[in-house]
PDB file of C-alpha atoms in Angstrom:
ATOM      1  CA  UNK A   1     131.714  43.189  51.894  1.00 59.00           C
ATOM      2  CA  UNK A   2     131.394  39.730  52.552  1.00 71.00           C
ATOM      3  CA  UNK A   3     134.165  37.439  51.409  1.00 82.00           C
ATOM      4  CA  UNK A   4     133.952  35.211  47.732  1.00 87.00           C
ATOM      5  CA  UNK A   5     135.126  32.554  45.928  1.00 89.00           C
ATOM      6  CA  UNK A   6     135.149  32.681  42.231  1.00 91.00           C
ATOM      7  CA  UNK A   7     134.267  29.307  40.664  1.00 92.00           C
ATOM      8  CA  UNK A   8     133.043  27.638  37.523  1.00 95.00           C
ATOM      9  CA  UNK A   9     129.741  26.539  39.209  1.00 93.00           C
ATOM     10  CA  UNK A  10     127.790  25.322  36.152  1.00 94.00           C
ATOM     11  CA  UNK A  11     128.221  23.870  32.705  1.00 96.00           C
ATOM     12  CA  UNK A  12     127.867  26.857  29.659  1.00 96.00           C
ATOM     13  CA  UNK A  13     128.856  27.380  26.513  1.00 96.00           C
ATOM     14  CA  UNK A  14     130.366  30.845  25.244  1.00 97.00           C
ATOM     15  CA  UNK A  15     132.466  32.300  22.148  1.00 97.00           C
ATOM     16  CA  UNK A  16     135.081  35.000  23.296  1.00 98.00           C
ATOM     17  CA  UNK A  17     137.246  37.326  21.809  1.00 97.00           C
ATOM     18  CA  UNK A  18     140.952  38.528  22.789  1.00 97.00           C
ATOM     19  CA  UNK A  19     142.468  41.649  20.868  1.00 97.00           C
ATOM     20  CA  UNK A  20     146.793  41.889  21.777  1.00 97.00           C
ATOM     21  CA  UNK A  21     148.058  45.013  21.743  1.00 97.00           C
ATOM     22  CA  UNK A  22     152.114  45.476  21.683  1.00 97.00           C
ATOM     23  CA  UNK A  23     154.154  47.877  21.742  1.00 97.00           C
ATOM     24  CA  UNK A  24     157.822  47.179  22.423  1.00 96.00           C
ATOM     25  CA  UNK A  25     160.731  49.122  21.995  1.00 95.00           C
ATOM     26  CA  UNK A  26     164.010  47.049  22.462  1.00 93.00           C
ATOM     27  CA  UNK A  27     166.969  49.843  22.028  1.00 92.00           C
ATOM     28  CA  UNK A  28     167.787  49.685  18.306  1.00 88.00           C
ATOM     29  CA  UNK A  29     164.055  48.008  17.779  1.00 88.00           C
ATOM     30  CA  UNK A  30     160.643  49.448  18.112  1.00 92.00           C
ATOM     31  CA  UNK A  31     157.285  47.326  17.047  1.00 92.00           C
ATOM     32  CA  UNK A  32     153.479  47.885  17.514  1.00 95.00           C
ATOM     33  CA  UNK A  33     151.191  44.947  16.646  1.00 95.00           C
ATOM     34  CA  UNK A  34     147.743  44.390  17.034  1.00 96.00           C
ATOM     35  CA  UNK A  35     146.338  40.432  17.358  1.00 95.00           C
ATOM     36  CA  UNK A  36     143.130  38.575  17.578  1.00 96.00           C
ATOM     37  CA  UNK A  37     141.944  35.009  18.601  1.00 96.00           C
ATOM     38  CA  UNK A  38     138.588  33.818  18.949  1.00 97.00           C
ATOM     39  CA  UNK A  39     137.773  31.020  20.838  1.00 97.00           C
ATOM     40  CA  UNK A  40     134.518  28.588  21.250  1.00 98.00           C
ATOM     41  CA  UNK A  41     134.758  27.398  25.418  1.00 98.00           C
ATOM     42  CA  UNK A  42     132.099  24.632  26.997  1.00 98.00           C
ATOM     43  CA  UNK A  43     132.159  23.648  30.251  1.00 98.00           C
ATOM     44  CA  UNK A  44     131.019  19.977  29.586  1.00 98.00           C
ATOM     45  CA  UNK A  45     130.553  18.742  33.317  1.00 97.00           C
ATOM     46  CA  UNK A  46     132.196  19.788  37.337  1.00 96.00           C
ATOM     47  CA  UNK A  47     132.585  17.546  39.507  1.00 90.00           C
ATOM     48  CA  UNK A  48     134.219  18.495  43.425  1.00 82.00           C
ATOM     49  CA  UNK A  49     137.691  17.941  42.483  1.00 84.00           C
ATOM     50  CA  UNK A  50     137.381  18.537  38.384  1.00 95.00           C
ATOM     51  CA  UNK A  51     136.047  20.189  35.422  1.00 97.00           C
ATOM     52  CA  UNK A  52     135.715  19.086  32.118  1.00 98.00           C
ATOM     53  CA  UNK A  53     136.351  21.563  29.225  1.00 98.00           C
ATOM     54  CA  UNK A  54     136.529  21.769  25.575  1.00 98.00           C
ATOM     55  CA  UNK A  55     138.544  24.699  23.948  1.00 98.00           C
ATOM     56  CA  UNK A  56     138.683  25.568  20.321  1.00 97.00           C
ATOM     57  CA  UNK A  57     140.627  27.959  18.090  1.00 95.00           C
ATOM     58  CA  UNK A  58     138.780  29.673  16.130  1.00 95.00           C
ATOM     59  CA  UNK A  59     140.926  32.557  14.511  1.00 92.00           C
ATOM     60  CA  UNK A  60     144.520  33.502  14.806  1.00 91.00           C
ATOM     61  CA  UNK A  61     144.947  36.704  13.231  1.00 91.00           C
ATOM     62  CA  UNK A  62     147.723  39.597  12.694  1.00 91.00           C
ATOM     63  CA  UNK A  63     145.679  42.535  12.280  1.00 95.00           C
ATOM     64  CA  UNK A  64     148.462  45.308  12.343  1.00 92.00           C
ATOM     65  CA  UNK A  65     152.162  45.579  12.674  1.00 91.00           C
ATOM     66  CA  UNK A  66     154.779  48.082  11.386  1.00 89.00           C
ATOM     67  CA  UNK A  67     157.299  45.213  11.806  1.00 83.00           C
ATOM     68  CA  UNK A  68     158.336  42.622   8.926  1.00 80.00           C
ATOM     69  CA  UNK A  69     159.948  40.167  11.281  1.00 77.00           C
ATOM     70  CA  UNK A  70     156.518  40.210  13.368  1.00 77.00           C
ATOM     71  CA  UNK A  71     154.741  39.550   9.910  1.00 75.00           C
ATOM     72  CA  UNK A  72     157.230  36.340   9.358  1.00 71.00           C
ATOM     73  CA  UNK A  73     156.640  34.932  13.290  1.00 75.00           C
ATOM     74  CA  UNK A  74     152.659  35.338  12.999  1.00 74.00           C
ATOM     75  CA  UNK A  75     152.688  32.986   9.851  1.00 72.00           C
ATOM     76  CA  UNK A  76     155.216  30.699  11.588  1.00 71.00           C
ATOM     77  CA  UNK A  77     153.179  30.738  15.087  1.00 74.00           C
ATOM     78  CA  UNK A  78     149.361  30.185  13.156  1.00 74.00           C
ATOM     79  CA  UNK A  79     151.039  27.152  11.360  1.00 74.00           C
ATOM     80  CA  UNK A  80     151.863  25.425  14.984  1.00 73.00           C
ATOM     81  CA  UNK A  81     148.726  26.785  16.819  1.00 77.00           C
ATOM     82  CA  UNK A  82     147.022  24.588  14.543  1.00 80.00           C
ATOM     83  CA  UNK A  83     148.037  21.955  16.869  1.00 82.00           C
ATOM     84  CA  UNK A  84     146.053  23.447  20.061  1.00 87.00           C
ATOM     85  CA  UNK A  85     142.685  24.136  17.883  1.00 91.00           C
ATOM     86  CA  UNK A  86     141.011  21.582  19.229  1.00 95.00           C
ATOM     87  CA  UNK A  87     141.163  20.379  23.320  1.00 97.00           C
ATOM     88  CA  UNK A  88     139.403  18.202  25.442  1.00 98.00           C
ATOM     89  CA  UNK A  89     140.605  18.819  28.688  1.00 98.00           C
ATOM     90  CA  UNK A  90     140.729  18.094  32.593  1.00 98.00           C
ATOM     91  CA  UNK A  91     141.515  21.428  34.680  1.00 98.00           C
ATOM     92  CA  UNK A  92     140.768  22.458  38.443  1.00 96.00           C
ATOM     93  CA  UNK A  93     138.768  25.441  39.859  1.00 95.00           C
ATOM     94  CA  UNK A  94     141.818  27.554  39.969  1.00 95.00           C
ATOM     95  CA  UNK A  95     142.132  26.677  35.866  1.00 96.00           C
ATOM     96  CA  UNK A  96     145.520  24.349  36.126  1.00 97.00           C
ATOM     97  CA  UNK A  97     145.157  21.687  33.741  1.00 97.00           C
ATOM     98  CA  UNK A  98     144.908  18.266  34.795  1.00 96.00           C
ATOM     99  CA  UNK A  99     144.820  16.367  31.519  1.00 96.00           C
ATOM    100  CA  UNK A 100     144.719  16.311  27.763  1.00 96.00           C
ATOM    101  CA  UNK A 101     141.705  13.791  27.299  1.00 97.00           C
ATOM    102  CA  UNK A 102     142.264  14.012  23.745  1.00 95.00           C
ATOM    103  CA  UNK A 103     145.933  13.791  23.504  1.00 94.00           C
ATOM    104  CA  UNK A 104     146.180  11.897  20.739  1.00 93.00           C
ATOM    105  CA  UNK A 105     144.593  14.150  18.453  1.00 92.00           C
ATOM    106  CA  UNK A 106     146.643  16.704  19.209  1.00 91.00           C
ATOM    107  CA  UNK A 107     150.047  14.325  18.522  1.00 90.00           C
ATOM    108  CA  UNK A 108     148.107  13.388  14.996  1.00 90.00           C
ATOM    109  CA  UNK A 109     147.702  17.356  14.187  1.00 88.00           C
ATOM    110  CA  UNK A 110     151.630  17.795  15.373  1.00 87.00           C
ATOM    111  CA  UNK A 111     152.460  14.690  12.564  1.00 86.00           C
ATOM    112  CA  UNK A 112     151.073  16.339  10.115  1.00 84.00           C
ATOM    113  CA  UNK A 113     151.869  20.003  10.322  1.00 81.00           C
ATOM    114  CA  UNK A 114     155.743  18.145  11.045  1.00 83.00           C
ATOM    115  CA  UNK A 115     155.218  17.406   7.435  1.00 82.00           C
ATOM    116  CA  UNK A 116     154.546  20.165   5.731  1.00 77.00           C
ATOM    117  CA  UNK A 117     157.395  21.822   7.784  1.00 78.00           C
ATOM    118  CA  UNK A 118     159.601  19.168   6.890  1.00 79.00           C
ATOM    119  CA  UNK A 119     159.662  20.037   3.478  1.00 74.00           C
ATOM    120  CA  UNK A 120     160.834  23.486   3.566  1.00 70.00           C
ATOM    121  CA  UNK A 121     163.150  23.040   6.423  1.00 66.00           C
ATOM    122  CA  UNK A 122     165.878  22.868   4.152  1.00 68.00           C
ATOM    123  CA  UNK A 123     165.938  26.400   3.006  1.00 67.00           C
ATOM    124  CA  UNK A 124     164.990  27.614   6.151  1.00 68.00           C
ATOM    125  CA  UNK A 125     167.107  26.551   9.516  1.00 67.00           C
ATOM    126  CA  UNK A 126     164.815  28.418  12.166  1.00 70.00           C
ATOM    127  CA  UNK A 127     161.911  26.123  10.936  1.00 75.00           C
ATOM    128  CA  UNK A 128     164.363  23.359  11.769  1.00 76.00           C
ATOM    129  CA  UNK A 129     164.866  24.667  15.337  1.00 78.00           C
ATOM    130  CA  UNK A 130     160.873  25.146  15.576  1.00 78.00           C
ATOM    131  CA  UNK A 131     160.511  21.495  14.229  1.00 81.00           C
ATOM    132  CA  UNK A 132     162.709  19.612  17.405  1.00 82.00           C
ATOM    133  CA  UNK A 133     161.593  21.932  19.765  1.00 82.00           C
ATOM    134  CA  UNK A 134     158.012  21.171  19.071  1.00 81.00           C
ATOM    135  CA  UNK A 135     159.287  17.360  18.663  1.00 84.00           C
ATOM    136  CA  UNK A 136     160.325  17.487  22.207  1.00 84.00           C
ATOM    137  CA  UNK A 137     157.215  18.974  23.532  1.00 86.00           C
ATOM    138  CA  UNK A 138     154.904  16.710  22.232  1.00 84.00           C
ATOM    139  CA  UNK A 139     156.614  14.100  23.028  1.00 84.00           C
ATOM    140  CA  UNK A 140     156.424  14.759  26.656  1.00 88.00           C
ATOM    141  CA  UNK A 141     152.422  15.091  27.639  1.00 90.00           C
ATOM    142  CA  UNK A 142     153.807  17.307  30.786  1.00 92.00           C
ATOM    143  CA  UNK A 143     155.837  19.668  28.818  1.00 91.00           C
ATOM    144  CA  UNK A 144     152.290  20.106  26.619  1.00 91.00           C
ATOM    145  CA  UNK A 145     150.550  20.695  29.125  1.00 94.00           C
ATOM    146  CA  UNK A 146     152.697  23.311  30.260  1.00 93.00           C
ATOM    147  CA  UNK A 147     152.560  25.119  27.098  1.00 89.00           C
ATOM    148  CA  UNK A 148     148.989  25.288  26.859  1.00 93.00           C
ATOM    149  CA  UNK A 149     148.727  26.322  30.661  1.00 94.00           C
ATOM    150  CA  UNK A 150     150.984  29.412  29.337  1.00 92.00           C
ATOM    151  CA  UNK A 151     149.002  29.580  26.416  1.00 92.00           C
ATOM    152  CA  UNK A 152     147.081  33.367  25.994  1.00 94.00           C
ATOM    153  CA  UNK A 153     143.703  31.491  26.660  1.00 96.00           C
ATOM    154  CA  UNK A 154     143.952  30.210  30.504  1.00 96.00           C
ATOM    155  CA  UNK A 155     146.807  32.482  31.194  1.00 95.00           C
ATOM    156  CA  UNK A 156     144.195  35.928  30.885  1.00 96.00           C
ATOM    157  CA  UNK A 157     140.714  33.737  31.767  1.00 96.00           C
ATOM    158  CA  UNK A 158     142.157  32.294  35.309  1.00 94.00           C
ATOM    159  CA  UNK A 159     144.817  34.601  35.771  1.00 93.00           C
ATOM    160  CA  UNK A 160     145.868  34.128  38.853  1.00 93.00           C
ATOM    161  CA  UNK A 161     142.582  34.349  41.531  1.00 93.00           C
ATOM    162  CA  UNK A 162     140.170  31.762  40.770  1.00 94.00           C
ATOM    163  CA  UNK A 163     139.163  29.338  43.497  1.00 93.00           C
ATOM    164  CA  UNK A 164     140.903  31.613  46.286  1.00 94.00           C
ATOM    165  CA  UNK A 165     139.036  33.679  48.781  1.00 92.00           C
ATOM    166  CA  UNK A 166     139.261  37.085  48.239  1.00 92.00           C
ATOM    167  CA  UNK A 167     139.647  39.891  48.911  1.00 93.00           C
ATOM    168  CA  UNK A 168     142.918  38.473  49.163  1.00 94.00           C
ATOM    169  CA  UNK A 169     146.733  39.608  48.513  1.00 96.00           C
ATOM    170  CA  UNK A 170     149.917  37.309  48.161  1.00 97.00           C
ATOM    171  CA  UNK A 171     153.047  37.011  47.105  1.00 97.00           C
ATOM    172  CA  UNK A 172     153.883  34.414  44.153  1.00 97.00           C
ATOM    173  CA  UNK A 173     156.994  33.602  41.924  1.00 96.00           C
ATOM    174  CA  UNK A 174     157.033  35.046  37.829  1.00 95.00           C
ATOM    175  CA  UNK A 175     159.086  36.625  35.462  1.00 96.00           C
ATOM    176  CA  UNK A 176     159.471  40.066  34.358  1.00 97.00           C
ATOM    177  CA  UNK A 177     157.430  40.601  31.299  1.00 97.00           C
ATOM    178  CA  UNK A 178     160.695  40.452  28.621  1.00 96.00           C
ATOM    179  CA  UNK A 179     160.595  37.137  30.226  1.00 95.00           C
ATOM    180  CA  UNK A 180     164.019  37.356  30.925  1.00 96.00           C
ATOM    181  CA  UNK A 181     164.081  37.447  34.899  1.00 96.00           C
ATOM    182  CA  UNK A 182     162.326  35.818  37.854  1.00 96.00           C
ATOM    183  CA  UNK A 183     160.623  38.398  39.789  1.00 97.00           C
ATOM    184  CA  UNK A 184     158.905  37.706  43.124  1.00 97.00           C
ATOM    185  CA  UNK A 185     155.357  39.935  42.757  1.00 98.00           C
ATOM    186  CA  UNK A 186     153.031  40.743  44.894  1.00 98.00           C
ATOM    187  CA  UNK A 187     149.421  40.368  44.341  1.00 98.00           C
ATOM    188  CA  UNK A 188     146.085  42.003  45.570  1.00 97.00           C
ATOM    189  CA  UNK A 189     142.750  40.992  44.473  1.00 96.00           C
ATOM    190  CA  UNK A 190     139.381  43.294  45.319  1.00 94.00           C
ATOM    191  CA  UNK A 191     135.621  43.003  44.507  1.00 89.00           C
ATOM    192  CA  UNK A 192     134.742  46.792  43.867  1.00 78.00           C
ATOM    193  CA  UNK A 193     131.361  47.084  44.694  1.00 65.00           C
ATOM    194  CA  UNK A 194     128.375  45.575  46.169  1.00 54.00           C
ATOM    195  CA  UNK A 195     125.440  43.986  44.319  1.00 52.00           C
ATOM    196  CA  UNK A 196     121.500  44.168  44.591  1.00 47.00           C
ATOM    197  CA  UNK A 197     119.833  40.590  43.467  1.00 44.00           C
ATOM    198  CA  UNK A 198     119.315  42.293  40.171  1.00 44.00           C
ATOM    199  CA  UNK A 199     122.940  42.280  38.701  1.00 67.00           C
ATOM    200  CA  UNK A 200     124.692  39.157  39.608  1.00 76.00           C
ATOM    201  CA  UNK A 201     128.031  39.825  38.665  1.00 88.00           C
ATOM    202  CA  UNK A 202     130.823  39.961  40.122  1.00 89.00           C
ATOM    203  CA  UNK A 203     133.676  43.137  38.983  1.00 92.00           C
ATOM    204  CA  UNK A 204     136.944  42.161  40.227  1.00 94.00           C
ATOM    205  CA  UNK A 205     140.159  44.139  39.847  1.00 95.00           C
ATOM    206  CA  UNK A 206     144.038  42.787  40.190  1.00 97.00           C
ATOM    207  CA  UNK A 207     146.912  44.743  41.224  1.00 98.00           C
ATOM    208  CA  UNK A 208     150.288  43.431  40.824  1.00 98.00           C
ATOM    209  CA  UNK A 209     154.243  44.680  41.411  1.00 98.00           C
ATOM    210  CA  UNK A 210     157.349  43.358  42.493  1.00 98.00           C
ATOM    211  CA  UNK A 211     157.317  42.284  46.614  1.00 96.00           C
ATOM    212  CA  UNK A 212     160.688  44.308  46.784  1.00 94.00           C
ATOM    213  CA  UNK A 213     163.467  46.143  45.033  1.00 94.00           C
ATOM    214  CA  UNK A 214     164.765  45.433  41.917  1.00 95.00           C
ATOM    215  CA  UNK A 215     168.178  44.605  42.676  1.00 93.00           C
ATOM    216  CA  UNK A 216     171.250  44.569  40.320  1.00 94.00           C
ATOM    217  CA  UNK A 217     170.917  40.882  39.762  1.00 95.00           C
ATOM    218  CA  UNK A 218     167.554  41.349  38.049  1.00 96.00           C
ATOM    219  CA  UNK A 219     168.898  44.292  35.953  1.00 96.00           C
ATOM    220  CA  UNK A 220     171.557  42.259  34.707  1.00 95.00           C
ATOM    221  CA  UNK A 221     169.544  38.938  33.884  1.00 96.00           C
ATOM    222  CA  UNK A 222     166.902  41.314  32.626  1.00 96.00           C
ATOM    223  CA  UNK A 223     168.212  43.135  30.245  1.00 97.00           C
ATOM    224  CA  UNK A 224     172.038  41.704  29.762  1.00 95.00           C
ATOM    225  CA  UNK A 225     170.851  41.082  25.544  1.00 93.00           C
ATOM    226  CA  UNK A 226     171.039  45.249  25.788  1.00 94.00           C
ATOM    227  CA  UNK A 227     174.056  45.360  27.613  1.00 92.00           C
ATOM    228  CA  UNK A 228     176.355  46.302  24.930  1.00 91.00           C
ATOM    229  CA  UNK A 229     173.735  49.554  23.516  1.00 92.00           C
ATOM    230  CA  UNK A 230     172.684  50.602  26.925  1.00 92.00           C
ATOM    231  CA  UNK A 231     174.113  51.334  30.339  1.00 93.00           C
ATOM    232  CA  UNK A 232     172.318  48.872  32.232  1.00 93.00           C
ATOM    233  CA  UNK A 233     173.653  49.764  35.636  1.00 90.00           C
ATOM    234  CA  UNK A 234     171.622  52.733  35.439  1.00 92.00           C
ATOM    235  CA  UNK A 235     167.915  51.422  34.313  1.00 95.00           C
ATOM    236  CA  UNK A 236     165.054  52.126  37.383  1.00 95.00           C
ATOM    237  CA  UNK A 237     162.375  49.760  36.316  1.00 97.00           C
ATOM    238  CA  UNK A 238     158.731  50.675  36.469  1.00 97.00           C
ATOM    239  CA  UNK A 239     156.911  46.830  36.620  1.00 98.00           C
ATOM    240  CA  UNK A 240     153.243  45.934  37.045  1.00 98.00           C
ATOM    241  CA  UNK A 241     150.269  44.256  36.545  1.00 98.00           C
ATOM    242  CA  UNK A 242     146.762  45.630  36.645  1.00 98.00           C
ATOM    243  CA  UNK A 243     143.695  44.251  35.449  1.00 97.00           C
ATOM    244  CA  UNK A 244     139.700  44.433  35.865  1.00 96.00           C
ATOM    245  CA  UNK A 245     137.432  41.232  35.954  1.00 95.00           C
ATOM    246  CA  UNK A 246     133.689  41.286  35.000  1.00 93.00           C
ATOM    247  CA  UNK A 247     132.400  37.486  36.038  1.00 93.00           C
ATOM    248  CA  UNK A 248     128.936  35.813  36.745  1.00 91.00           C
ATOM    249  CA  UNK A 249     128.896  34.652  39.905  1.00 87.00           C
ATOM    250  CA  UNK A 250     126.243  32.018  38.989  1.00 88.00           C
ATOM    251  CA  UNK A 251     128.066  30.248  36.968  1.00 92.00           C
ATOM    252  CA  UNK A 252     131.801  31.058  36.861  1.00 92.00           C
ATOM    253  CA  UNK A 253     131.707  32.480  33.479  1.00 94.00           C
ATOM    254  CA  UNK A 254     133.778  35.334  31.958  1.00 95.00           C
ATOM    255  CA  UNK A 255     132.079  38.353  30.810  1.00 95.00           C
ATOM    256  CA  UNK A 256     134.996  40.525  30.050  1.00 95.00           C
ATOM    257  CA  UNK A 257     138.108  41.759  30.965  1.00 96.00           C
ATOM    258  CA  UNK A 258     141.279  44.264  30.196  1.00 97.00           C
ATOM    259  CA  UNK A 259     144.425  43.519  31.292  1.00 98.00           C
ATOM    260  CA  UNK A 260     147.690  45.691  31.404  1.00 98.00           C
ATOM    261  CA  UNK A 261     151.641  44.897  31.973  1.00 98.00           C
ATOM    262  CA  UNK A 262     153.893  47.348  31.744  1.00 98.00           C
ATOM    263  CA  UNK A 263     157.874  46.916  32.020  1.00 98.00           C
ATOM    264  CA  UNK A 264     159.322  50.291  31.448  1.00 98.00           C
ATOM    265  CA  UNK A 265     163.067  50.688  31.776  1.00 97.00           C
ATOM    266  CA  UNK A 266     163.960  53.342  30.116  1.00 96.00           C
ATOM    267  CA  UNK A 267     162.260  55.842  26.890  1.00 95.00           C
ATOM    268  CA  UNK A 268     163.766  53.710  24.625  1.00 95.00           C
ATOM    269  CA  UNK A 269     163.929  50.245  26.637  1.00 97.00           C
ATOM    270  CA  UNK A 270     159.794  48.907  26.828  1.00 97.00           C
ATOM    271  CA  UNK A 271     157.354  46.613  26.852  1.00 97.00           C
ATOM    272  CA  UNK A 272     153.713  47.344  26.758  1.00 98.00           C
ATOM    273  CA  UNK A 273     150.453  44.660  26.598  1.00 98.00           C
ATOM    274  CA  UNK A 274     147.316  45.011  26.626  1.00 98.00           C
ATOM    275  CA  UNK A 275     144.819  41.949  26.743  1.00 98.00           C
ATOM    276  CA  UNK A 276     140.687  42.871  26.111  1.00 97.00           C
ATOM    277  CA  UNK A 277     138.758  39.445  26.295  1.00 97.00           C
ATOM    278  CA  UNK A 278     134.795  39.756  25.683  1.00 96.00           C
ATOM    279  CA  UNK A 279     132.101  36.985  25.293  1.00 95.00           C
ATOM    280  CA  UNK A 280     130.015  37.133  22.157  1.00 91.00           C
ATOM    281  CA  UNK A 281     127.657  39.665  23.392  1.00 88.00           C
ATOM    282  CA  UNK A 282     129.870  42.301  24.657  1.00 89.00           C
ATOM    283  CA  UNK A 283     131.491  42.246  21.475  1.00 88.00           C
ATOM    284  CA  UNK A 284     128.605  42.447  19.528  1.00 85.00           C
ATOM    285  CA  UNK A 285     127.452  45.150  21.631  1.00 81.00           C
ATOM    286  CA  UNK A 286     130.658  47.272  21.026  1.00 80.00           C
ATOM    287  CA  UNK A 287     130.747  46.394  17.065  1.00 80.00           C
ATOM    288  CA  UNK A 288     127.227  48.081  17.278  1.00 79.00           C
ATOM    289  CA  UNK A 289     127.868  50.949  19.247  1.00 76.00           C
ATOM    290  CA  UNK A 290     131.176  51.759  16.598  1.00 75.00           C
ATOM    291  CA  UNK A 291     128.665  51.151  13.841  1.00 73.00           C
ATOM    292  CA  UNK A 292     126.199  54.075  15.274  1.00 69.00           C
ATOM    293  CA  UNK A 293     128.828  55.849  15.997  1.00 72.00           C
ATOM    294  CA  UNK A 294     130.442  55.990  11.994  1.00 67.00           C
ATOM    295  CA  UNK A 295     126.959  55.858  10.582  1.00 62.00           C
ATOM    296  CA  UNK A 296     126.371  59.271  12.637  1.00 58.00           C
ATOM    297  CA  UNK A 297     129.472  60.737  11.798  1.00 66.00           C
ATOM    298  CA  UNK A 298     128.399  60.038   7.929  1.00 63.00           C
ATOM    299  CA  UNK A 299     125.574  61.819   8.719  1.00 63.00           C
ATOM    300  CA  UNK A 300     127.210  64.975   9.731  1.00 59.00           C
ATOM    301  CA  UNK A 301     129.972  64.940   7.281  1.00 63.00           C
ATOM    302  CA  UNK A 302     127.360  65.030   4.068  1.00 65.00           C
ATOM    303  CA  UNK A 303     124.921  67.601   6.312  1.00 62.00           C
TER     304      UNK A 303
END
């Protein structure tokens, strides 16, 4: 198979949809959730060394979690992504952003939410924390630009192998998925299959674990927080990446994709994600399909 690059090659417009699914266990703490965000994407214009996007949040929504303290940090996190509904940006073919072209509007959304949080700070001091952390970040145009780079959005659409030649492997710099450790990991990215001129997409699929052993270092910057519950001295990680890509080739655009990491220490020491991001139409396809499917069942349950 002849070798690609994957790049946004024409302008488009398309509405996707991201379901999270968690499950963590954490010693003496064990959580499933289930999230959803919808976002509307345009490619405005693309020039040789840039690409103009616009990104809006549509939905932020908890669907399901057996935790409280989850139900407390959703309400607290869809009051400050109301600051990142709404970008005009400048990124690259490989997805880094470049620029906030509408910076200010997203400083003018910060001022306001600021205000609202301002007046129940008092009774609650994490909100306080929230407040100058999020005063600090907007006040340095880097640091935002940061976040959203690490943002759910561009961290699942250009994860990792846009605008590189592939098949390809390498080895890059991360963290475990706690996100308590630097791990080096290393990375292999194939195309799976030919294609006649009739089906013009492209079905990629990501591998990724660490380059090397996980030495006692990482165990103990890993998962020191357990240290006191849990001999740590004795944990064999199991850590990796996998993932499967369906993209047109024509124009650089996402059709859908499922993404895994898994950091599994021990039975009672684990973290578990699963991305799923669809357009508009493979959603709308699969809400029909479960449809059928429970109108069928109806069927036989009253035959």
């Amino acid at each position: 198979m002849k070798s690609k690059v994957l790049k946004i090659c024409r302008p488009f417009s398309e509405q996707y949809t991201m379901y999270i699914d968690t499950d963590l266990y954490g010693v003496n703490v064990k959580m499933e959730s289930k999230t959803k965000l919808r976002w509307d994407f345009t490619v405005i214009s693309i020039s040789e060394e840039e690409i103009e996007v616009r990104l809006l949040l549509l939905d932020h929504i908890l669907l399901y979690t057996d935790n409280p303290i989850v139900k407390e940090t959703a309400t607290m996190t869809q009051v400050f992504s109301r600051m990142y509904n709404e970008l005009h940006l400048i990124i690259d073919q490989s997805g880094t952003i470049r620029k906030i072209l509408n910076l200010h509007v997203v400083r003018d959304k910060w001022k306001d939410v600021k205000k609202e949080m301002l007046a129940i700070a008092e009774r609650t001091p994490d909100i306080k924390n929230a407040i100058q952390l999020h005063d600090s970040i907007f006040n340095d145009e880097s640091r935002l630009i940061q976040g959203i780079q690490y943002g759910e959005f561009f961290m699942i659409y250009f994860n990792k192998f846009f605008n590189k030649n592939l098949p390809k492997a390498e080895v890059l710099t991360g963290t475990n998925w706690f996100n308590t450790a630097n791990v080096t990991w290393r990375y292999t990215y194939e195309i799976t299959r030919d294609y006649s001129n009739s089906d013009k997409n492209i079905i990629l699929e990501m591998k990724g674990f660490p380059s090397g052993v996980l030495g006692a270092g990482f165990y103990q910057r890993a998962y020191f927080q357990f240290s006191q519950m849990k001999d740590i001295g004795k944990l064999t990680t199991e850590l990796n990446e996998s993932a499967k890509y369906e993209i047109e080739e024509e124009t650089g655009r996402l059709i859908q994709a499922r993404i895994y990491r898994n950091e599994i220490a021990d039975s009672d020491l684990y973290m578990k994600l699963t991305y799923t991001l669809m357009c508009e139409q493979i959603l709308k396809d699969k809400l029909q399909k479960e449809q059928e499917l429970d109108a069928h069942q109806t069927e036989l349950t009253i035959e």
